[in-house]
Coordinates of C-alpha atoms in Angstrom, one line a residue:
Chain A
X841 CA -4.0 29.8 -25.3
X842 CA -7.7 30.7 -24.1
X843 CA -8.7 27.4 -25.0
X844 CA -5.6 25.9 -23.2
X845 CA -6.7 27.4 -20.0
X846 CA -10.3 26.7 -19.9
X847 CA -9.3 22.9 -20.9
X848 CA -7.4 23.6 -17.8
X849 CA -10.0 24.3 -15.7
X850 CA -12.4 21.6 -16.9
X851 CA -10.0 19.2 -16.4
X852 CA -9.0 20.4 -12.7
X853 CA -12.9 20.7 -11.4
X854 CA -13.5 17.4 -13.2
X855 CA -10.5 16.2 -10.7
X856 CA -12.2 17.6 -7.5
X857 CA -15.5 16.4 -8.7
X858 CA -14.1 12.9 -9.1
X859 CA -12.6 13.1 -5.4
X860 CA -16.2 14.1 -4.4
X861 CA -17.6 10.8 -6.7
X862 CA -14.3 8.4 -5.1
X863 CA -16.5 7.3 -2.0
X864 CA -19.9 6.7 -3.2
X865 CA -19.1 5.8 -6.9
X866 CA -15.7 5.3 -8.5
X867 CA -14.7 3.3 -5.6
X868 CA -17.3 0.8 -5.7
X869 CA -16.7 0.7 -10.0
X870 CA -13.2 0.7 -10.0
X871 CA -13.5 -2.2 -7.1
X872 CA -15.9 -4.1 -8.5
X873 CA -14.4 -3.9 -12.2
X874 CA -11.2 -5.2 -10.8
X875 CA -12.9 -8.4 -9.3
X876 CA -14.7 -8.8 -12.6
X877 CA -11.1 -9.1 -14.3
X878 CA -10.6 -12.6 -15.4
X879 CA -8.0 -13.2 -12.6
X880 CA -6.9 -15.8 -10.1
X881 CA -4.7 -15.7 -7.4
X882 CA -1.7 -17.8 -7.5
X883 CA -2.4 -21.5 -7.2
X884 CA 0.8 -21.9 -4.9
X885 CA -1.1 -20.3 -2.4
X886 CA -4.8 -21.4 -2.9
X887 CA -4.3 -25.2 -3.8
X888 CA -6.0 -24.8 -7.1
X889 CA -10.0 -25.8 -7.1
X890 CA -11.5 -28.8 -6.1
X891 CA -12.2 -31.5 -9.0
X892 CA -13.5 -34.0 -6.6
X893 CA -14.9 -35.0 -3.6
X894 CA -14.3 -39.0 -2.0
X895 CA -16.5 -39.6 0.4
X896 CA -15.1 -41.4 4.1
X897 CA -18.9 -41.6 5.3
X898 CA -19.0 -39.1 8.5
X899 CA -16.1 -36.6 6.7
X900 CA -15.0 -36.2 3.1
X901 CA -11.7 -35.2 0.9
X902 CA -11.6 -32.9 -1.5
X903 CA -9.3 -33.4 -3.9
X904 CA -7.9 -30.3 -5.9
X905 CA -6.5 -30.3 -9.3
X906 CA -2.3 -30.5 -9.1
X907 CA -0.3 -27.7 -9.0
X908 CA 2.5 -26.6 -11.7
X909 CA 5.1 -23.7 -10.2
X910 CA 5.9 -20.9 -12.7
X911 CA 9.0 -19.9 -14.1
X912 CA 11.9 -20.0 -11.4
X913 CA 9.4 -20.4 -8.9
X914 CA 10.7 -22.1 -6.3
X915 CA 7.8 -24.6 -4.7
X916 CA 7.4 -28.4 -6.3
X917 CA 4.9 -29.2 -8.3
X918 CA 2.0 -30.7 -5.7
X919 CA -1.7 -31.9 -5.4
X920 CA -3.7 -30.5 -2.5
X921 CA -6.3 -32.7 -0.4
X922 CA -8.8 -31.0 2.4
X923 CA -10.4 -33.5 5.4
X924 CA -13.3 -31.7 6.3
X925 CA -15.0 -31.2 8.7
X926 CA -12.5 -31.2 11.2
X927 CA -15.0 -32.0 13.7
X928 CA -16.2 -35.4 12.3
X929 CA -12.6 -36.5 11.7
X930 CA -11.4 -39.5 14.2
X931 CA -8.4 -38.4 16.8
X932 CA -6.2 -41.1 14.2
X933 CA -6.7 -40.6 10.2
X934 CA -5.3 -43.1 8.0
X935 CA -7.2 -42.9 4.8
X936 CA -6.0 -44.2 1.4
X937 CA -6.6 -42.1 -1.0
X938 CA -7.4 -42.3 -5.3
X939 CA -6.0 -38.6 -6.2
X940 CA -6.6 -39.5 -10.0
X941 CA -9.7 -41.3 -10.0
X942 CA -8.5 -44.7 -11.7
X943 CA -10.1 -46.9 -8.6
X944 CA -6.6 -47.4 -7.2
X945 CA -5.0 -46.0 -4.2
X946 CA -2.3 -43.8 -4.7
X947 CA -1.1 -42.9 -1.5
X948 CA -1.6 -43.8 2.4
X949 CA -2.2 -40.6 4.6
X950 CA -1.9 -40.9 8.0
X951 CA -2.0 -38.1 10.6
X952 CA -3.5 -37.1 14.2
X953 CA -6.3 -34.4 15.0
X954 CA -5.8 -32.8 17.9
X955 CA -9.1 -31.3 19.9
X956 CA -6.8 -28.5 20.3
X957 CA -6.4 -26.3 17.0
X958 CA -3.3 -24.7 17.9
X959 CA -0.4 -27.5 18.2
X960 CA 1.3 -28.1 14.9
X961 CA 0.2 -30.6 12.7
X962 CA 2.5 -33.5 10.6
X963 CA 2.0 -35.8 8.7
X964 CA 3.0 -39.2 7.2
X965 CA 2.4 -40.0 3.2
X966 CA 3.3 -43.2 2.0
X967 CA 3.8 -43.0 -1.9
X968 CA 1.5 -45.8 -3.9
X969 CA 1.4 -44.4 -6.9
X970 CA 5.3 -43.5 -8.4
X971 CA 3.9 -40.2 -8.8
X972 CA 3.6 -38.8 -5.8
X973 CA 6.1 -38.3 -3.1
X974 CA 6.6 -39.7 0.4
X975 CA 6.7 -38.0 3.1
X976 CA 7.8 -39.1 6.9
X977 CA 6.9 -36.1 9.5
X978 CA 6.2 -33.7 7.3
X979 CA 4.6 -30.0 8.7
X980 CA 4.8 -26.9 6.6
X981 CA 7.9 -26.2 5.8
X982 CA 7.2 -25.0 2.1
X983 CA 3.9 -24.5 0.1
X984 CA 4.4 -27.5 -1.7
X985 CA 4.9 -30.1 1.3
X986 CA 2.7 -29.3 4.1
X987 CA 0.0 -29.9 6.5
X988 CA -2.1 -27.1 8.2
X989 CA -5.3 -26.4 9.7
X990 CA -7.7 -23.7 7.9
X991 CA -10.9 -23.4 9.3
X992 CA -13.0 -26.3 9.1
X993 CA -10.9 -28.1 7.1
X994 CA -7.3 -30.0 7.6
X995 CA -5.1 -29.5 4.2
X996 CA -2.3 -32.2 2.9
X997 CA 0.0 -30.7 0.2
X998 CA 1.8 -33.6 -1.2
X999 CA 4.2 -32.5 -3.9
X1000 CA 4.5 -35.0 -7.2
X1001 CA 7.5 -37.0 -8.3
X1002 CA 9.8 -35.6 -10.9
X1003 CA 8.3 -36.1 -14.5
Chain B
X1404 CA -4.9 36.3 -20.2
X1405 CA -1.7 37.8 -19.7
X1406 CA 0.4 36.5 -16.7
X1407 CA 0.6 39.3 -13.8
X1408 CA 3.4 37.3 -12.1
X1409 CA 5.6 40.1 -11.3
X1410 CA 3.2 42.3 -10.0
X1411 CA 2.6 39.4 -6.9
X1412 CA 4.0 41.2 -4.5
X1413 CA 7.5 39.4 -2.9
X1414 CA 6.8 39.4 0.1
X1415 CA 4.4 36.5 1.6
X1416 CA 0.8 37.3 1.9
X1417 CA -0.9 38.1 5.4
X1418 CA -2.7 35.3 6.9
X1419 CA -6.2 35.0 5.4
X1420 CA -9.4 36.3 7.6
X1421 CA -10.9 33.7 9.8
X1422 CA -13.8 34.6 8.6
X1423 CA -13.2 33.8 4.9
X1424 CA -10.6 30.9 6.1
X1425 CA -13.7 29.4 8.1
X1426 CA -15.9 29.7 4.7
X1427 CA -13.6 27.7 3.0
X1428 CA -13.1 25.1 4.8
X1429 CA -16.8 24.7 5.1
X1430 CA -17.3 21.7 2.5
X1431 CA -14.4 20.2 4.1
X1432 CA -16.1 20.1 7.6
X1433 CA -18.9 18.8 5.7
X1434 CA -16.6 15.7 4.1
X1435 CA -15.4 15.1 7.5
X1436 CA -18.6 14.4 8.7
X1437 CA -20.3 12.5 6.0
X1438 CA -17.1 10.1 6.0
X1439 CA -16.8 9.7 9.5
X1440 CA -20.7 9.7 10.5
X1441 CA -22.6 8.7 7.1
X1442 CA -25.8 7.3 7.7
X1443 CA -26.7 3.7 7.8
X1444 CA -23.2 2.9 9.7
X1445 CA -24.0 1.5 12.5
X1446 CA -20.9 2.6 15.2
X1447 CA -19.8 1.9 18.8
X1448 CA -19.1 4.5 21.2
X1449 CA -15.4 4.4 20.9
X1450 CA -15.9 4.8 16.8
X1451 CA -18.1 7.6 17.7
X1452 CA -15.4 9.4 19.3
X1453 CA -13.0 8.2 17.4
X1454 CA -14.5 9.9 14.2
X1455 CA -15.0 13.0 15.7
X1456 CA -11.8 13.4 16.8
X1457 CA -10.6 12.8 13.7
X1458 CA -13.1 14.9 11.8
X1459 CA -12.1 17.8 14.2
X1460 CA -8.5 17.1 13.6
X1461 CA -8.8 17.0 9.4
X1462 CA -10.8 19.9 9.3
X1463 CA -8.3 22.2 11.7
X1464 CA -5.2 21.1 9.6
X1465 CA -7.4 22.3 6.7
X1466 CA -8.6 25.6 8.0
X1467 CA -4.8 26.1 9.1
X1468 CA -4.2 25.7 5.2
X1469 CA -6.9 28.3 4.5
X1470 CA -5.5 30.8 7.4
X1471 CA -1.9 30.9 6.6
X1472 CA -1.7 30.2 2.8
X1473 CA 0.8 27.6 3.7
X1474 CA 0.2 23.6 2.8
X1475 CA 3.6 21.7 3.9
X1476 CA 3.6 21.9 8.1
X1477 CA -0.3 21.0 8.4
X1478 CA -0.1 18.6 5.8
X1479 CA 3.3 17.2 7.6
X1480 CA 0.8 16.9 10.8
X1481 CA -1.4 14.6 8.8
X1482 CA 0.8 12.7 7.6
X1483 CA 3.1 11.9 10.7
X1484 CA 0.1 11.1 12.5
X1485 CA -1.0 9.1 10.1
X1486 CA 2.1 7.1 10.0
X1487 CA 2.2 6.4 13.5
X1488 CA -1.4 5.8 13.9
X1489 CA -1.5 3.2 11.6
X1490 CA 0.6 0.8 12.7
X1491 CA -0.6 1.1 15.9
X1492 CA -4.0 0.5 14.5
X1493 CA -3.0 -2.4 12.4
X1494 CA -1.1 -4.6 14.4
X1495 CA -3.3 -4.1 17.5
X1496 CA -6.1 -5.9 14.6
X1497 CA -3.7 -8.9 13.3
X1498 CA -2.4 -9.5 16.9
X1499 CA -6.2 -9.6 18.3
X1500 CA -7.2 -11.8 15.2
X1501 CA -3.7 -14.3 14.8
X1502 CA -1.6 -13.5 18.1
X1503 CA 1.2 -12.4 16.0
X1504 CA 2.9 -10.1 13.6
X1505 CA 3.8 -12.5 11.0
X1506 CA 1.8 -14.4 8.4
X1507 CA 1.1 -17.7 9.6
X1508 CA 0.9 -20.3 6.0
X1509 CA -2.5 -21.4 7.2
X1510 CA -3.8 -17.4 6.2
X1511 CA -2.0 -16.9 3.3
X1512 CA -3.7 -20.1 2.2
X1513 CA -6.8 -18.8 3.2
X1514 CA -6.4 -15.8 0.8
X1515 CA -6.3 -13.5 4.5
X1516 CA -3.2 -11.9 3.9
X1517 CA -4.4 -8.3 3.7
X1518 CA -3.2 -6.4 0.6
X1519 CA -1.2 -3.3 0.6
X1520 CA -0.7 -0.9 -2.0
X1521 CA 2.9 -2.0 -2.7
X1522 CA 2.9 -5.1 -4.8
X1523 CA 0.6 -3.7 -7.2
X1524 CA 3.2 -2.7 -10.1
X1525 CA 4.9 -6.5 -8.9
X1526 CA 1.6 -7.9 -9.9
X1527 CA 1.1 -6.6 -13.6
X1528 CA 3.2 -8.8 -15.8
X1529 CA 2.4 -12.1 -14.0
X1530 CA -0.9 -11.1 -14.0
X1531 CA -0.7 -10.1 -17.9
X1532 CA 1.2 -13.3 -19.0
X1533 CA -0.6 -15.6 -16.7
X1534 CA -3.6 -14.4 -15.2
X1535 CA -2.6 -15.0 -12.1
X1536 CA -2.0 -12.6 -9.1
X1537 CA 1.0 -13.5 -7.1
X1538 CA -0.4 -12.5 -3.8
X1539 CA -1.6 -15.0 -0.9
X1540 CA -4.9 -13.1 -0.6
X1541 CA -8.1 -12.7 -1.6
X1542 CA -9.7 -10.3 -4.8
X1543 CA -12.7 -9.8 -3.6
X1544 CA -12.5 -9.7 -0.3
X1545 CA -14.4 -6.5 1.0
X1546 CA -12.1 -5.3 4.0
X1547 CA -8.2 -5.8 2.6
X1548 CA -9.1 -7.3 -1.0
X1549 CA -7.0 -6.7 -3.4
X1550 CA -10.2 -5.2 -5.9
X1551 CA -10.9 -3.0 -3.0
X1552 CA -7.4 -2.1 -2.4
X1553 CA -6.4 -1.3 -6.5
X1554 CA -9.4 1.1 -6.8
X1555 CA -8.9 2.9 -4.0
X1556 CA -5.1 3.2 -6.0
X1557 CA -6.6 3.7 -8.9
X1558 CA -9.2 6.6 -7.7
X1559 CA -6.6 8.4 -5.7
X1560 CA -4.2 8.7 -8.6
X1561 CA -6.7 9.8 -10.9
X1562 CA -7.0 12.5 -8.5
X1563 CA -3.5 12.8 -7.1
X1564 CA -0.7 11.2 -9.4
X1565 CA 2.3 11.3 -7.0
X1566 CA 0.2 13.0 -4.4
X1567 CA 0.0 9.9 -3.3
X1568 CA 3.0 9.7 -1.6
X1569 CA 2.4 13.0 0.6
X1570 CA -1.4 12.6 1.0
X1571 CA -2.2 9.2 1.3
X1572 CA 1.0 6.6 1.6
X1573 CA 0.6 5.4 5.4
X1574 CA 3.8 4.3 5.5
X1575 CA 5.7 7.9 4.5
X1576 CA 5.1 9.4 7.2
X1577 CA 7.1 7.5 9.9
X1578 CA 10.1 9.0 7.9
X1579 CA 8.6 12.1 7.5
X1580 CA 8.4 12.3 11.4
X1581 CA 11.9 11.5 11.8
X1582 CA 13.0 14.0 8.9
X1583 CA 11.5 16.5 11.1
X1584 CA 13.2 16.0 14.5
X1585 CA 17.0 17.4 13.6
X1586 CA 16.9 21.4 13.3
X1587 CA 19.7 20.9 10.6
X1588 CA 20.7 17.7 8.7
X1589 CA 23.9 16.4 9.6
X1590 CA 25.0 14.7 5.7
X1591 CA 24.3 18.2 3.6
X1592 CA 26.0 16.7 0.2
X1593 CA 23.9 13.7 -1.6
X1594 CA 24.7 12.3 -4.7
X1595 CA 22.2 13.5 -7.1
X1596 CA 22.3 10.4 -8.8
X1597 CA 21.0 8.2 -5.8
X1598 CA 17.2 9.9 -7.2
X1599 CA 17.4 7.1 -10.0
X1600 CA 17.4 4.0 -7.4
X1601 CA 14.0 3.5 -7.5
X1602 CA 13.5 3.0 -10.8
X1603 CA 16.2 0.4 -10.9
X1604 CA 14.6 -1.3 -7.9
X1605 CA 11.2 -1.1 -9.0
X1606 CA 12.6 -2.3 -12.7
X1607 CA 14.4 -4.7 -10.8
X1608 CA 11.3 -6.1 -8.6
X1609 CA 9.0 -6.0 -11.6
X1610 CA 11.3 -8.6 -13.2
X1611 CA 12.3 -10.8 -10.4
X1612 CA 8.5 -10.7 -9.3
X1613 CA 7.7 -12.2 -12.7
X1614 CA 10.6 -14.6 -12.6
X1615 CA 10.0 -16.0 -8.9
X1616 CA 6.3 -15.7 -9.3
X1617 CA 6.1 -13.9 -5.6
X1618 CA 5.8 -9.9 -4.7
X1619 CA 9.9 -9.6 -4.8
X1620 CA 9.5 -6.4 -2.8
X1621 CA 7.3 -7.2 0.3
X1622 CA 9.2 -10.9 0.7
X1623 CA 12.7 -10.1 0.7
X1624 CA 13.0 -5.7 0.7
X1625 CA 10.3 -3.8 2.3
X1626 CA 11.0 -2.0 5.7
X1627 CA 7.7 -1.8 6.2
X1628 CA 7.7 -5.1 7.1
X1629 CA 8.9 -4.0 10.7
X1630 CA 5.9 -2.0 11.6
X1631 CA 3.1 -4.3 10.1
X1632 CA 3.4 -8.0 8.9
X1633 CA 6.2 -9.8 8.0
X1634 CA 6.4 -14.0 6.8
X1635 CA 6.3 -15.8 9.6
X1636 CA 9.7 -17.4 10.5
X1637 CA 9.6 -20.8 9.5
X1638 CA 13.3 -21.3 9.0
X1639 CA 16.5 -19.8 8.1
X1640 CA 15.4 -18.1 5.1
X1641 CA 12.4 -16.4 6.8
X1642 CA 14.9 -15.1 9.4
X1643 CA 17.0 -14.1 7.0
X1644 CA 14.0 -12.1 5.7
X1645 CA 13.2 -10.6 8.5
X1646 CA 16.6 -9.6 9.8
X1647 CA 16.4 -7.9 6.2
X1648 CA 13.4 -6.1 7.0
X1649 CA 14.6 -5.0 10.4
X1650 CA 18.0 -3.5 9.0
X1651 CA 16.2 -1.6 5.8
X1652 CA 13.8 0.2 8.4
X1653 CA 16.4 1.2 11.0
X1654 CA 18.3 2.7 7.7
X1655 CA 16.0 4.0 5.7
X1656 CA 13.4 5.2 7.8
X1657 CA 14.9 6.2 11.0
X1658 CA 18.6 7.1 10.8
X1659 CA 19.0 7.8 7.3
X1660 CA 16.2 10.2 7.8
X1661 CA 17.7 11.8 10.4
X1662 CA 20.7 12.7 9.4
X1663 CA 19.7 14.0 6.1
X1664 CA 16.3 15.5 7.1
X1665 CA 15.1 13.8 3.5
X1666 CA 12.6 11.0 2.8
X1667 CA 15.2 8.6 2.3
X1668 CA 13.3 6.0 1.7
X1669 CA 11.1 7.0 -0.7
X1670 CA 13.8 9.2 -2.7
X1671 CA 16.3 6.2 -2.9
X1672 CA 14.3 2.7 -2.4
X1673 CA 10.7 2.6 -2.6
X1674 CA 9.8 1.6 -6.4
X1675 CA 5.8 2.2 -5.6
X1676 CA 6.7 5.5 -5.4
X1677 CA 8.9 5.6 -9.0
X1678 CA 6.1 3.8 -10.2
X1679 CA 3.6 6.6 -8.9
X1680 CA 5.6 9.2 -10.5
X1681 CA 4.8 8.1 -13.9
X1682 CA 1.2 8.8 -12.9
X1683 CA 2.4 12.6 -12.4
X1684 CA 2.2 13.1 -16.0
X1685 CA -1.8 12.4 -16.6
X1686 CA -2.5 14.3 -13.7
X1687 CA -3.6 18.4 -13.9
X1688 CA -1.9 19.8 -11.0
X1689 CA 1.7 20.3 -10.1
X1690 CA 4.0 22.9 -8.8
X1691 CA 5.6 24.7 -11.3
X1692 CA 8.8 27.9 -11.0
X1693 CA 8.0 30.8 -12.4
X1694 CA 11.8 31.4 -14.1
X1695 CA 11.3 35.4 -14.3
X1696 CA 10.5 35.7 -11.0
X1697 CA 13.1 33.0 -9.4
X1698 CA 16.6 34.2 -8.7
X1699 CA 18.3 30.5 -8.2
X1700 CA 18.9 30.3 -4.0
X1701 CA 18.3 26.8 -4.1
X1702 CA 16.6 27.4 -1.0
X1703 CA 14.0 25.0 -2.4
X1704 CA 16.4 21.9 -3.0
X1705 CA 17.5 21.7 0.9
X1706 CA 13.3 22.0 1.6
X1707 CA 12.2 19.4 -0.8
X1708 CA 12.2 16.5 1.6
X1709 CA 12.2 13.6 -2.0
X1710 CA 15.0 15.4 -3.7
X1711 CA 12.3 16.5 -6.3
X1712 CA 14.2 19.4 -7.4
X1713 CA 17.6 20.0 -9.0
X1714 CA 19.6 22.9 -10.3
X1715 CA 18.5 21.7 -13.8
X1716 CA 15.0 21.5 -13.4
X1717 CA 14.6 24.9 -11.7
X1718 CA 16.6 26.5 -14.2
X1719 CA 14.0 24.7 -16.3
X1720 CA 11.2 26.0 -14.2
X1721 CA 9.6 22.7 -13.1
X1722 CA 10.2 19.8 -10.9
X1723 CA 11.3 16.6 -11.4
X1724 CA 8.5 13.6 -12.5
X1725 CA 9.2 12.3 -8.7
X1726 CA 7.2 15.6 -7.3
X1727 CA 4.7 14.3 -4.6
X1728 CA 3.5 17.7 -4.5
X1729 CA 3.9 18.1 -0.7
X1730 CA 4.3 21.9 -0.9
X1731 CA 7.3 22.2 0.8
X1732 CA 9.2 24.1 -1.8
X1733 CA 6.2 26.6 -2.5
X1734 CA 6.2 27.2 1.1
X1735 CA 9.5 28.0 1.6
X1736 CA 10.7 30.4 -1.4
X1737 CA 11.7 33.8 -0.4
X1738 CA 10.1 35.0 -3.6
X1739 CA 7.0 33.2 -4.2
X1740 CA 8.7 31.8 -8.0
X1741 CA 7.5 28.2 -6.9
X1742 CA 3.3 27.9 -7.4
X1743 CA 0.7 25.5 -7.8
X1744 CA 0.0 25.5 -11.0
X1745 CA -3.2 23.5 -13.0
X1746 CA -1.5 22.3 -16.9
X1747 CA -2.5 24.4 -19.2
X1748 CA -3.0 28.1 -17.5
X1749 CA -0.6 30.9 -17.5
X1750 CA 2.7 29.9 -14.7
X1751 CA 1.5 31.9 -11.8
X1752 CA -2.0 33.0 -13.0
X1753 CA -4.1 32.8 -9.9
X1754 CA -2.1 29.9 -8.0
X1755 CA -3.9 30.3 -4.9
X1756 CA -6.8 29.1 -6.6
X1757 CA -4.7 26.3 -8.7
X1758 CA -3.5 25.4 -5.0
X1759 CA -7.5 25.6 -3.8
X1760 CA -8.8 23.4 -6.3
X1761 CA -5.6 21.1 -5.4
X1762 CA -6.8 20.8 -2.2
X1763 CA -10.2 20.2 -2.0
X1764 CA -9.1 16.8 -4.1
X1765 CA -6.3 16.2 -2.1
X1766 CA -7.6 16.7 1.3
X1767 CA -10.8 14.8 0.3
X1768 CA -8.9 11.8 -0.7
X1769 CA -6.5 12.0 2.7
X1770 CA -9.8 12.9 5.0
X1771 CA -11.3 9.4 3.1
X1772 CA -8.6 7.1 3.6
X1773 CA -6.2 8.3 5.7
X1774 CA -8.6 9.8 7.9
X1775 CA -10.2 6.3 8.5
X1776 CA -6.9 5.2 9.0
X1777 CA -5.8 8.0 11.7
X1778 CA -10.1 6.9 13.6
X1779 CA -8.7 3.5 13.8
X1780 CA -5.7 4.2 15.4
X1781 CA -7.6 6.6 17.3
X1782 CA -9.9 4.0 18.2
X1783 CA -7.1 1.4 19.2
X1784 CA -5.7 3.8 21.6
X1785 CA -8.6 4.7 23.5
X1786 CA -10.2 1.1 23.4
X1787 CA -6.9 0.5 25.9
X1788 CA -7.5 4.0 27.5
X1789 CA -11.0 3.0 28.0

């Protein structure tokens, strides 16, 4: 029972002393050893990372690696492209764009920039390639079929064709 | 080490001196300044005064603690304010920063979402099967990150288990607030059973978090919603979302609340908190009933604001794994039979000092994170004052 108690008592000023630590150590370790976790967040919302950049002379597109949804998740399967900088874009883009790499087109994007960063974007995809999807108007209705403004860059979601 | 339980006298002890009450609060005045003025900060005016006031205001609840032996009504003080200070302090940030409440798709993208504590147990088994955290923000991210956010989680709990939910949760205490305006409640008889909702809705979230790949909870069932952020509303669904959001908090958090004088939220919904409770068995402090001394009133089941206590566990001498160890209970027995209690000693061997050591953690934690909480509120009111 002695031993119980003084177990007891270790183990409740080890508590306060860790309270004391939180701030200056065990927050900082437990913080950093999270980040260090081999983790990713979600592709749905990141795009997935960049496997390519195409030069268009004054700007460029990135082009990120395509997209599969999880389980019942409920977004499309898509392929994210970034037009940056915004501020060497022209007021019109209409670029054609190889997503794979083969040296062919595979879609036609065309959509304006405004000088004002607020309006709502859309955007017009013409499918070249049966593997993508066209889209007429398009905004950013889901993760999967969009076009948005984040930071310096304009992003085109454009979901891929059924397999 | 024999227990002298029944020679504690019955009656509730007179106030402690202010001398010796001033003593003890000592290290926390100390706390209070070292978190709110450490050196190297660099700090406007209106944080200045902001972090005195609330260093003055922490450390006052505390010595209250000290002075009249009692936890619940100061910590209650806390709490509340830290409820309503927070959303104050919050939206008054995302409005300057976005211009609205809800989360555009442009900073979910950008991994700007900040991260609460609520989707963490929605995040474990996507995050074990896939790797992937289904949250639109970012993990490192120093202010709001999800790394930053888990280890404050995970240091607290070390420290606090289900204290969580009375010492640092700053969404509790709206409730709380509420709880505390009726002088009786008006619905007296609850169905015990309604305690095990929380486990079926975090079981239930867990699953369909994995399924959908999203945080279940925070898109389609957290009240919360109504006093932070909330998905933006895009289109039918995200209205229906947010009419969701709307009804859960006038139910839950107000009305409910009120007519029960409970935490109706977090006794019947909240699966954060069922998940916290699991965290009550690693950790060395509870409150425990001292059977010899208790003659059943039940006085303590109408106080415990989380239905924490049944007839069954008191008869058993312990409360329920959902304790958030907000004192109310220990507070309000006629006979002193409910204690603070550290595992492992005697039940009711010394347990003003079990309830001491308690606090020093406890109030430590709420002084670092909820205190920072309650300065920015502060801060947001007087930077309109100002």
């Amino acid at each position: 029972m002695k031993l119980r108690v003084v177990l007891g008592y270790t183990a409740a000023g080890a508590t306060v002393l860790v309270a004391v630590l939180t701030p200056f150590l065990l927050f900082p370790l437990f913080s950093k050893g999270v980040a260090a976790l081999p983790l990713h967040v979600d592709e749905v919302y990141s795009g997935g990372p960049t496997v390519r950049a195409i030069s268009m002379g004054a700007y460029s597109i990135d082009v990120h690696r395509p997209v599969y949804p999880h389980f019942l998740q409920s977004e499309k399967p898509f392929v994210q492209l970034d037009w940056n900088p915004v501020s060497a874009l022209p007021q019109h883009v209409s670029d054609e764009v190889d997503i794979d790499g083969d040296g062919q087109p595979d879609i036609r994007v065309c959509f304006e920039v405004p000088r004002d960063p607020k309006p709502p974007l859309r955007v017009d995809v013409v499918s070249l390639n049966p593997r993508y999807q066209t889209m007429q108007n398009a905004g950013k209705e889901k993760f999967s079929r969009l076009i948005v403004r984040v930071d310096n860059a304009i992003l085109v979601r454009v979901p891929l064709a059924n397999p | 080490m024999a227990t002298d339980a029944r020679t504690l006298p019955l009656a509730r002890p007179a106030p402690r001196g202010i001398g010796w009450s001033l003593l003890l609060t000592l290290p926390i005045l100390v706390w209070s300044l070292l978190m709110f003025f450490n050196p190297g900060s660099s700090k406007t005016p209106i944080w200045i005064i902001s972090g005195a006031i609330t260093a003055l205001f922490m450390t006052t609840l505390f010595f209250m603690m000290m002075r009249s032996r009692s936890t619940y009504r100061w910590r209650r003080i806390f709490f509340v304010s830290l409820g309503v200070l927070f959303p104050i302090g919050f939206i008054y940030n995302i409005v300057v920063m976005r211009g609205t409440m809800g989360i555009p798709v442009e900073e979910m993208i950008a991994g700007r979402t900040p991260f609460c504590f609520m989707p963490i147990p929605m995040l474990i088994l996507p995050a074990a099967f896939t790797r992937t955290l289904v949250f639109p923000g970012s993990i490192a991210s120093a202010s709001h990150g999800i790394a930053a956010m888990v280890g404050v989680w995970l240091a607290l709990t070390l420290v606090m288990g289900k204290g969580w939910c009375s010492y640092a949760c700053f969404f509790g205490g709206i409730e709380e607030g509420v709880a505390a305006i009726p002088a009786r409640a008006k619905i007296r008889k609850l169905d015990p059973r309604l305690r095990y909702l929380p486990w079926a809705v975090l079981l239930a979230m867990v699953l369909l978090s994995l399924a959908l790949f999203e945080p279940a909870y925070c898109m389609w069932l957290c009240p919360f919603k109504a006093v932070s952020e909330y998905v933006a509303a895009r289109n039918l669904l995200g209205l229906v979302q947010n009419v969701i959001f709307i009804l859960l908090f006038a139910g839950l958090v107000i009305v409910l609340p009120f007519l029960t004088k409970k935490r109706t939220q977090c006794s019947w919904f909240c699966p954060f908190g069922a998940f916290q409770s699991i965290f009550n068995k690693i950790s060395i402090f509870e409150v425990k009933i001292d059977k010899e001394r208790c003659k059943p009133c039940l006085v303590c089941l109408n106080a415990c604001p989380n239905l924490s206590l049944s007839k069954e566990s008191v008869a058993r001498g312990e409360t329920l794994l959902s304790c958030m160890k907000c004192g109310a209970c220990v507070d309000v027995c006629p006979r002193q039979a409910i204690v603070w209690h550290i595992k492992g000693t005697e039940i009711a061997w010394k347990p003003e000092r079990a309830r001491l050591m308690f606090l020093y953690a406890a109030w430590a934690m709420a002084i670092m994170f909820g205190g920072s909480i309650i300065a920015q509120g502060i801060a947001t009111i007087l930077h309109f004052i100002v």
